[in-house]
Amino acid sequence: MPKVVVIGAGIVGTSLADELTARGWTDVTVVDRGPLFATGGSTSHAPGLVFQTNPSKTMTAFARYTVEKFSALEHPHGWAFNPVGGLEVATTPTRLADLHRKAGWAQSWGIEGRLLTPDECLALHPLIDRDRVLGGFHTPADGLAKALRAAEAQARRAEARGATLRPHTEVLGIVDNGRRVTGVRTTDGVIDADVVVCAAGFWGAQLARQVGLVLPLVPMAHQYARTGQIAELVGRNSDLAEAGLPILRHQDQDLYFREHVDRLGIGSYSHRPMPVDMSTLLSDTADEAMPSMLPFTDEDFAPAWRAAVDLIPALEDSKVEEAFNGIFSFTPDGMSIMGEHRELAGFWVAEAVWVTHSAGVARATAEWIIDGTPSIDTHECDLYRFEDVARSPRFIMQTSSQAFVEVYDVIHPHQYRTALRGLRTSPFHSRQTELGAYFFEGGGWERPAWFESNAALAQQLFDDGLAVPQRDEWASQFWSPISIAEARWTREHIAMYDMTPLTRYEVAGPGAAAFLQRMTTNNVDKSVGSVTYTLLLDDTGGVRSDLTVARLAPDTFQVGANSPMDFDWLTRHKPADVVMRDITGGTCCLGVWGPHARAVLAPLCPDDLSHEAFKYFRAIHTHLDAIPVTMMRVSYVGELGWEIYTSAEYGSALWDLVADAGAAYGIIPAGRIAFNSLRIEKAYRSWGTDMTAEHLPAAAGLEFAVRMAKECDFVGKAALEQAAAPTSVLRSIVFDDPDAAVLGKEPVSVDGVCVGYVTSAGYSATIGRTIAYAWLPAHIDVGRAVDVAYRGATHTATVHAEPVVDPEMTRIRR
Ligand code: FAD
Ligand code: THG
């Protein structure tokens, strides 16, 4: 049986010990520098509020499991979970509208919740000032976790199954044989191990650095205060129950509240970000009870206190009695960090985890370690999700600080940071800027969303009858009607799209073809010049990514991928006779699409671009005018045309060449919003949003890319052979009202019952309606009417056959 050492006996480490031993891996040692179970880590003083609803489906599922698990734990001192319910109040119209969005997430992810009037808020929580609140959102299954009891109960259960707990044992270093971990070096000698899991809380980044791993997390102080006795609370709660009122969030002022018998606990995120200097932490906390508690800074709390009194007038006669600046981890995107070190087998991390998500993260980690694949999609938490730039200390600090500031803010899905922009720009960037591009950010890249230079053209199209929907205020943010004109113009004429941020790798060597055959679902071992759409599956058949694989030479392939996790996955499986390079940054890509694409490009190219000579899904090395290029006849927007690749130094010449040659045909630059709406018209999926590892190809509508009959075995094939027919499937739905817009994650109901959720959506210029994808029960057929809840409104839509536009593929194959 493998020997496991878990570093850290906080809520994550103890929960993991329980999950591992429950699966029969009982040779587990949990080491902690501190005493048990108030080790001195973040768990020791976490007030334990568990609000389950999160924009992330995965995080919500993690939280739901924590509630379920903690509710069933037994501890001699009492409950580990007290389901007092959760209440979030709105004091501004923006927040009130956003609570509708949150209620939508809750419904989509299966959390019971209800929007409340101010009177209903007051009835649930009599301490709040009725006149301050505009409404609220109540989630009855939320509540309080007693983190230390939960840690102890789980640790003791693990111990009963054979695990060992070693307090007062500090891990000083990781021991390895150059390839894999062999143990940990502690203040009490070396402990041998086949698997080491770093669950060391905010100290984890330092431990991981010892083995060459950057964990993008920042330890930050966060203020928590307990008041003195509050008359209104006296007699309400027993010492055992501690609380009866729902846990309360007042997000407009970055505050949360819970009862401590007859006192209130107040947490505040309203202060400046206070990143912790780990080099002085021990001396800074020498006078405190624990090394994760910094001295309270009154001046930072003063405005929070005033805001707290405003919401809860009963606080007027009270004051702060005990308070501290507690430390825990923040990450650039607010997500946890999970996974195994690629270069050091057996070294795992489970980091930046709230109490709320702890049991869920622990379960997924145990499954991942033991079975090889977690049963839930974890890509948003993946250790290898970060681009190189996102591992720089400056980036980590900047984005994590921003995550702190925004922790309770209303964040639009297309709101991007303003700091640290312009880090990754394509060679077309200066031209795009001149053309008035409005940039979205993704993976550090600047990506045009639309071009103001198309405003006059758009106006002309609108004057000529192209419909413009009346989008609501929320959906109109970070959006422009110009995008509709760009999409229409692409279908009717021609447009150029910057595809540079599309991640791409060169996979080369004598073993390249066999490697890609084994890793992906489709047959990619075809003639030089072939391009294949194919899937990466995990061992359980879940869709890890979708790729295009172009064979550019017998032993050289270009892979178009989705994220750094694809590089990680392929690298982990790569044999020695294959070399893989990420060529994204050194190259660029221009998508030239539309009915006039051939007419524009053919005169520039010495090769024959006719349909017969250059077929759909083929690639060639050639030249456009004087520029060496690789052309692929691929179109994510579903039009005649090519992706044109060249190395970065030719980029701006390529842009100018195509722009000049296209002028006679009215070529325009077009942006991401048009791009997105066009791909949705064509039923093309976007990995990570529309489907994830949680879905089998058939469910995601991607079975056409799986070649079960191909000669060789491929990762995930055995699982697909065993797979039952999917019970839910990804469908296209079309909204009835031309003005209806949705942005993603909205719940979908049939006959008043929530049956699924929206993934992505875009306004289709072709049909004058918004089209969205939704996960729906397999029996909900084409033609069925569904209701989509959008920020308090209900939009009706109809399940549509796919693709909505050009099902005969005549636009592409001509
Ligand atoms: P920890 O509890 O910090 O455990 C890590 C352990 O690793 C520690 O015991 C430490 O001693 C040990 N360790 C570290 N390095 C070594 C080493 N080299 N050798 C041996 N042992 C080592 N979360 C919520 O969900 N809800 C809340 O309401 C909430 N409120 C919070 C309020 C405050 C004031 C704070 C500070 C945090 C709050 N959190 C809350 C966050 C939550 O407390 C943490 O995210 C969570 O406890 C982290 O658990 P952990 O097990 O990862 O880390
Ligand atoms: N271009 C390139 N690589 C890519 C993408 C891209 N890799 C990642 C991502 N995008 C992959 N997604 C798709 C989705 C659909 C198509 C291409 C890439 C596509 N599908 C056609 C269809 O479904 O009808 C053709 C499929 C086939 O013939 O097998 O074009 O944008 N380079």
Coordinates of C-alpha atoms and ligand atoms in Angstrom, one line a residue, residues 499 502-503 522 531-534 545-549 558-562 593 616-617 632 634-636 643 645 675 682-686 704-705 809 812-813, ligand 2:
M499 CA -6.4 34.2 -33.7
L502 CA -5.2 30.4 -29.8
T503 CA -2.7 28.1 -28.0
N522 CA -10.0 10.8 -33.9
V531 CA -6.1 18.7 -40.4
T532 CA -8.2 16.7 -37.9
Y533 CA -10.7 17.8 -35.2
T534 CA -10.2 15.5 -32.3
S545 CA -10.1 19.4 -24.4
D546 CA -10.8 19.6 -28.1
L547 CA -8.0 20.1 -30.6
T548 CA -7.1 20.5 -34.2
V549 CA -4.2 18.4 -35.3
Q558 CA 0.8 21.5 -35.2
V559 CA -1.8 21.2 -32.5
G560 CA -4.4 23.9 -31.9
A561 CA -5.3 23.6 -28.2
N562 CA -7.3 25.4 -25.5
W593 CA -13.2 34.2 -43.4
Y616 CA -11.7 21.8 -46.3
F617 CA -9.6 20.8 -43.3
M632 CA -5.2 25.9 -42.7
V634 CA -10.4 25.7 -40.8
S635 CA -13.0 28.1 -39.6
Y636 CA -14.4 28.2 -36.2
E643 CA -6.3 30.4 -40.6
Y645 CA 0.0 31.3 -39.5
F675 CA -16.5 35.4 -33.4
K682 CA -22.5 26.7 -36.1
A683 CA -22.8 24.6 -32.9
Y684 CA -19.1 24.6 -32.3
R685 CA -18.3 24.1 -28.6
S686 CA -15.9 26.1 -26.5
F704 CA -18.4 12.6 -34.5
A705 CA -14.8 13.3 -33.4
M809 CA -22.2 23.2 -44.6
I812 CA -17.7 26.3 -45.8
R813 CA -17.4 23.7 -48.5
Ligands
THG2 N1 -8.6 26.5 -34.7 C1 -7.6 25.7 -34.5 N2 -7.5 24.9 -33.4 C2 -8.4 25.0 -32.5 C3 -9.5 25.8 -32.6 C4 -9.6 26.6 -33.7 N3 -8.3 24.2 -31.3 C5 -9.1 24.5 -30.2 C6 -10.5 24.8 -30.6 N4 -10.5 25.9 -31.6 C7 -11.1 23.6 -31.1 N5 -12.5 23.8 -31.4 C8 -13.0 23.6 -32.7 C9 -14.3 23.4 -32.8 C10 -14.9 23.1 -34.1 C11 -14.1 23.2 -35.2 C12 -12.7 23.5 -35.1 C13 -12.2 23.7 -33.8 C14 -14.6 22.8 -36.5 N6 -15.5 21.8 -36.6 C15 -16.1 21.4 -37.8 C16 -17.5 20.8 -37.5 O1 -17.7 20.5 -36.3 O2 -18.3 20.7 -38.4 C17 -15.3 20.4 -38.6 C18 -15.1 19.1 -37.9 C19 -14.6 18.0 -38.7 O3 -14.6 18.1 -40.0 O4 -14.2 17.0 -38.1 O5 -14.3 23.4 -37.5 O6 -10.5 27.5 -33.9 N7 -6.7 25.6 -35.5

